[in-house]
C-alpha cells in the first residue's frame, strides 16, 4: 500500500479488506514516520496525520522503508504490528534509462546552479532561507529552481528576484519537469543545492552524484547512508556555512565521480531483484491477520472493548470522524465516567 498524508480512512480500510478478501499479504510503504520527521524538521507535524498508516500496519506482513535510517524510526513508531511482521528497507532506483540517455550526450556544463525545493508545505525544504545563500559568488550564474509541487508565492518570488539582481544572478523557476528535462538540468549545471532539513530518502543528491555534478546538502544521516562522502555537507540549518560552501565549490571546479556503492543503489536491475527477494520471503509466510474484515464498527469495538482505560493510540480522531456526534459524545462520556 502506497500511503499519503490524507485523512480518508475509508481508502486504507478498503485496502486492508481487499488483501483479506484475496488472502494476500500487505506491505506498507513507509516513506517517513512522525518521530523521524519531527526530530529534524523545524516545523513539527501532528502524529495523528499518520493514524491511517498505523491502522494499516496492524494488518501487514512487512513495513518497507527507503533507507535503513527510515527503518530505525519505523521500528520505534509502528508498535502494533502482527508478531510475524518484519521491517525491511530497499533504496529505490533512479530512472537509470533516462539518466544514461542524457549522460551519453555529454552536454557541456553551463553557468547554472540548480536548486531543488518547494514552497507548499515547505518549511522543512529550506525555501524560507533562499535569500540567505545568494551572494556575489553566484555573479553571472543562472539560479534555476526545480519545483515539483505547488507554485511560488508572488511576495517570495519578488524577494528572491530582487536579492538575485543585487548580485547579477538570473532566476528561473521550472515546474513539474519530466525526468528527461530534469536529468538534462542535472547534467548541464555546475552545482546542485539541496537545503532540506528532512528527507525520507532524498532523490536529488543521489541523482546529482550519478550525473557527476557536485551537490551541497545539510548533513542528514539518510544522505550519508546513500551518498556517503560524495556530497558537500554543511551543518543542518547553518545558512552561512551553506553560502560559504557554494563559494568554495564554484571556485574549486569540483567534479563528482559516481562510486560503485551508488551505482548499485541507482541500478533499476538491482532494485527489482531486491523487490523480488522481498516478495519471495513474504510469499513463504503465513498471513499475519484474521480473516474478519475491518470497518468503522471494527474500529469502534476496538476502542469500546479495549479494556485499557484509555483510547488506543492513534484511534481517537478516527473514531470521532466515523461516529455520529451524538454517539461519539455518549462514548466519550462513558469513557470519562470509567476513569
XYZ file of C-alpha atoms in Angstrom:
339
model
C 0.000 0.000 0.000
C 1.340 3.430 -1.010
C 0.023 5.884 1.615
C -0.174 9.654 1.716
C -0.873 12.253 4.356
C -4.627 12.493 3.965
C -7.481 11.678 6.282
C -9.526 9.342 4.075
C -9.683 6.343 6.384
C -12.033 4.506 4.015
C -9.222 4.190 1.464
C -6.994 2.395 3.968
C -9.781 0.192 5.285
C -10.675 -0.874 1.757
C -7.026 -1.651 1.007
C -6.771 -3.853 4.095
C -10.065 -5.571 3.285
C -9.008 -6.133 -0.323
C -5.954 -8.008 0.962
C -8.086 -10.059 3.354
C -10.706 -10.979 0.745
C -7.967 -12.131 -1.631
C -5.827 -13.826 1.053
C -2.983 -11.532 0.083
C -0.072 -10.204 2.076
C 0.028 -6.467 2.684
C 3.185 -4.340 2.615
C 3.083 -0.760 3.903
C 5.423 1.621 2.093
C 6.771 3.769 4.925
C 8.105 6.966 3.372
C 8.529 8.627 6.746
C 7.277 8.323 10.296
C 6.364 11.281 12.517
C 9.032 10.578 15.130
C 11.682 10.796 12.389
C 10.177 13.837 10.657
C 9.761 15.800 13.876
C 13.313 15.118 15.002
C 14.769 17.016 12.028
C 12.110 19.349 10.641
C 11.873 22.903 12.034
C 8.086 22.667 11.556
C 6.520 19.807 13.512
C 3.538 17.734 12.432
C 0.777 16.166 14.461
C 1.342 12.447 14.898
C -2.348 11.925 14.141
C -1.616 12.652 10.476
C -0.141 9.142 10.388
C -3.179 7.478 12.044
C -4.129 5.549 8.933
C -0.578 4.336 8.349
C -0.731 2.956 11.878
C -4.115 1.361 11.184
C -2.691 -0.360 8.097
C 0.414 -1.554 9.943
C -1.744 -3.748 12.208
C -2.500 -5.996 9.228
C 0.866 -6.007 7.426
C 3.400 -8.700 6.685
C 6.135 -6.099 6.191
C 6.874 -2.404 6.690
C 9.096 -1.252 3.830
C 11.226 1.903 4.081
C 13.507 3.555 1.531
C 16.561 3.555 3.790
C 17.853 1.869 6.925
C 17.571 5.240 8.673
C 13.839 5.083 7.967
C 13.610 1.545 9.310
C 15.263 2.623 12.561
C 12.486 5.119 13.260
C 9.746 2.890 11.826
C 10.514 0.205 14.412
C 10.011 2.776 17.157
C 6.732 4.090 15.699
C 4.875 1.028 14.389
C 4.493 -0.851 17.646
C 1.179 -2.606 16.932
C 2.192 -4.831 14.012
C 1.432 -8.581 13.850
C 4.054 -10.742 15.531
C 5.401 -12.051 12.205
C 5.557 -8.626 10.530
C 9.120 -7.624 9.703
C 10.817 -4.345 8.815
C 12.815 -4.009 5.613
C 14.450 -1.212 3.637
C 15.367 -1.034 -0.036
C 16.953 2.035 -1.608
C 14.829 2.918 -4.667
C 16.497 3.157 -8.060
C 16.646 6.298 -10.160
C 15.265 6.461 -13.702
C 18.514 4.988 -14.942
C 17.452 4.573 -18.558
C 16.655 8.272 -18.985
C 19.710 9.353 -16.982
C 22.052 7.277 -19.137
C 20.465 8.591 -22.333
C 21.153 12.165 -21.205
C 24.695 11.436 -19.986
C 25.588 9.801 -23.307
C 25.036 13.169 -24.996
C 27.900 14.645 -22.918
C 26.354 18.086 -22.561
C 28.766 20.898 -21.702
C 28.429 22.481 -18.298
C 26.800 25.901 -18.209
C 26.892 28.655 -15.591
C 23.808 27.249 -13.934
C 23.084 26.366 -10.330
C 20.142 24.031 -9.787
C 18.175 24.109 -6.555
C 15.575 21.529 -5.552
C 12.903 22.908 -3.263
C 9.223 23.656 -2.985
C 7.130 26.413 -1.493
C 3.989 24.491 -0.475
C 4.116 22.748 2.951
C 7.795 23.515 2.704
C 9.325 24.833 5.917
C 11.474 21.699 6.108
C 12.627 22.169 2.483
C 14.629 25.332 3.181
C 12.553 27.621 0.966
C 12.332 30.328 3.641
C 16.077 30.979 3.608
C 16.868 31.119 -0.088
C 17.907 34.774 0.039
C 20.464 33.907 2.741
C 22.553 31.889 0.295
C 22.501 34.220 -2.734
C 25.800 36.109 -2.843
C 28.487 37.547 -5.131
C 29.860 34.028 -5.530
C 26.937 33.431 -7.917
C 27.703 36.522 -10.033
C 26.913 35.765 -13.683
C 25.141 32.489 -12.900
C 21.566 31.424 -13.542
C 19.911 30.024 -10.426
C 17.267 27.508 -11.501
C 14.570 26.388 -9.063
C 13.117 22.971 -9.819
C 9.666 22.834 -8.261
C 7.546 19.722 -8.294
C 4.654 20.738 -6.051
C 2.711 23.983 -5.774
C 3.519 27.464 -7.009
C 5.821 30.222 -5.791
C 4.018 32.936 -3.785
C 4.398 36.302 -5.504
C 5.965 38.008 -2.485
C 8.623 35.302 -2.161
C 9.294 35.336 -5.897
C 9.784 39.112 -5.770
C 12.076 38.865 -2.746
C 14.270 36.239 -4.417
C 14.389 38.097 -7.734
C 15.338 41.386 -6.056
C 18.099 39.763 -3.987
C 19.446 37.989 -7.075
C 19.551 41.236 -9.069
C 21.870 42.754 -6.464
C 24.415 40.035 -7.244
C 23.902 39.785 -11.022
C 22.159 36.418 -10.722
C 19.421 35.386 -13.162
C 16.459 33.489 -11.710
C 14.469 30.764 -13.483
C 11.555 28.835 -11.959
C 10.855 25.473 -13.604
C 7.775 23.472 -12.654
C 6.937 19.751 -12.896
C 9.649 18.789 -15.358
C 9.778 15.387 -16.999
C 12.607 13.070 -15.983
C 14.336 13.791 -19.280
C 14.222 17.542 -18.628
C 15.308 17.053 -15.029
C 18.358 14.957 -15.883
C 19.402 17.429 -18.556
C 19.339 20.191 -15.930
C 21.373 17.964 -13.615
C 23.887 17.307 -16.381
C 24.418 20.906 -17.551
C 24.511 22.550 -14.110
C 27.776 23.249 -12.324
C 26.266 22.820 -8.878
C 23.191 21.339 -7.178
C 21.726 22.851 -3.996
C 19.605 20.700 -1.696
C 18.894 22.623 1.534
C 16.355 20.207 3.006
C 16.081 19.699 6.772
C 14.369 16.336 6.402
C 14.197 13.617 3.745
C 12.715 10.154 3.802
C 15.228 9.292 1.087
C 16.435 12.279 -0.947
C 16.458 11.541 -4.670
C 18.174 14.736 -5.969
C 21.534 14.192 -4.217
C 21.639 10.586 -5.452
C 20.822 11.742 -8.983
C 23.393 14.548 -8.776
C 26.196 12.162 -7.819
C 25.112 9.759 -10.565
C 25.380 12.620 -13.081
C 28.768 13.730 -11.760
C 27.525 17.132 -10.594
C 28.643 18.493 -7.195
C 25.850 18.826 -4.645
C 25.655 20.768 -1.375
C 23.281 19.485 1.299
C 22.657 19.590 5.008
C 24.383 16.756 6.835
C 21.455 14.343 7.169
C 22.167 10.734 8.222
C 19.946 9.398 5.422
C 22.097 11.216 2.829
C 25.270 9.852 4.433
C 23.743 6.399 4.067
C 23.128 6.713 0.322
C 25.741 9.196 -0.888
C 28.429 8.582 1.744
C 31.162 11.255 1.417
C 30.279 12.205 -2.143
C 28.271 15.313 -1.226
C 29.458 18.645 0.135
C 27.863 18.636 3.581
C 27.177 21.579 5.879
C 25.752 21.533 9.425
C 21.958 21.339 9.491
C 20.431 24.819 9.479
C 23.748 26.692 9.118
C 22.934 29.030 6.237
C 26.205 30.959 6.499
C 28.117 27.696 6.063
C 25.859 26.795 3.127
C 26.630 30.132 1.448
C 30.373 29.709 2.061
C 30.296 26.178 0.664
C 28.703 27.471 -2.558
C 31.612 29.871 -2.992
C 34.130 27.113 -2.280
C 32.660 24.619 -4.739
C 32.212 27.149 -7.563
C 35.810 28.322 -7.160
C 37.267 24.818 -6.960
C 35.819 23.444 -10.220
C 34.934 20.334 -8.258
C 33.575 17.298 -10.036
C 31.998 14.152 -8.676
C 32.642 10.604 -9.825
C 29.830 8.188 -9.156
C 31.155 5.499 -6.759
C 30.380 1.806 -7.074
C 28.209 1.932 -3.965
C 25.881 4.489 -5.507
C 25.866 2.800 -8.903
C 24.407 -0.229 -7.141
C 21.755 1.908 -5.434
C 20.810 3.681 -8.675
C 20.502 0.441 -10.646
C 16.941 -0.475 -11.600
C 18.056 -4.089 -12.099
C 19.383 -4.280 -8.543
C 16.253 -2.654 -7.174
C 13.925 -5.068 -8.950
C 15.964 -8.040 -7.710
C 15.713 -6.814 -4.122
C 11.957 -6.448 -4.530
C 11.781 -9.994 -5.912
C 13.667 -11.258 -2.865
C 11.296 -9.384 -0.561
C 8.206 -10.812 -2.252
C 9.660 -14.336 -2.156
C 10.268 -14.002 1.580
C 6.735 -12.786 2.221
C 5.225 -15.440 -0.035
C 6.659 -18.139 2.228
C 4.960 -16.669 5.309
C 1.541 -17.331 6.766
C -0.963 -14.499 6.544
C -0.480 -12.311 9.635
C -4.084 -11.283 10.199
C -7.512 -12.693 10.983
C -9.934 -13.105 8.099
C -12.508 -10.786 9.664
C -12.911 -7.616 7.611
C -12.340 -4.262 9.240
C -14.901 -1.471 9.176
C -15.863 1.607 11.151
C -17.636 -0.819 13.507
C -14.377 -2.736 13.920
C -12.617 0.451 14.958
C -15.400 1.389 17.395
C -15.276 -2.052 19.004
C -11.505 -1.809 19.315
C -11.982 1.333 21.367
C -15.019 0.313 23.401
C -13.737 -3.177 24.258
C -10.041 -2.487 24.672
C -10.280 -2.638 28.466
C -7.230 -0.409 28.737
C -8.958 2.533 30.392
C -7.994 4.841 27.534
C -8.375 5.115 23.806
C -5.700 3.135 21.940
C -3.040 5.388 20.434
C -3.969 6.895 17.102
C -7.649 5.889 17.107
C -9.333 8.808 18.842
C -9.525 11.094 15.812
C -10.573 8.194 13.552
C -13.462 7.252 15.829
C -14.540 10.870 16.208
C -14.847 11.269 12.453
C -16.581 7.940 11.876
C -19.238 8.119 14.569
C -22.302 10.362 14.586
C -21.711 13.237 17.003
C -24.348 12.053 19.471
C -22.923 8.517 19.574
C -19.356 9.757 19.949
C -20.428 12.057 22.793
C -22.048 9.167 24.677
C -18.928 7.043 24.205
C -16.720 9.898 25.356
C -18.869 10.485 28.446
C -18.813 6.772 29.285
C -15.040 6.779 28.947
C -14.648 9.705 31.338
C -17.035 8.104 33.844
C -14.969 4.897 33.720
C -11.862 6.870 34.643
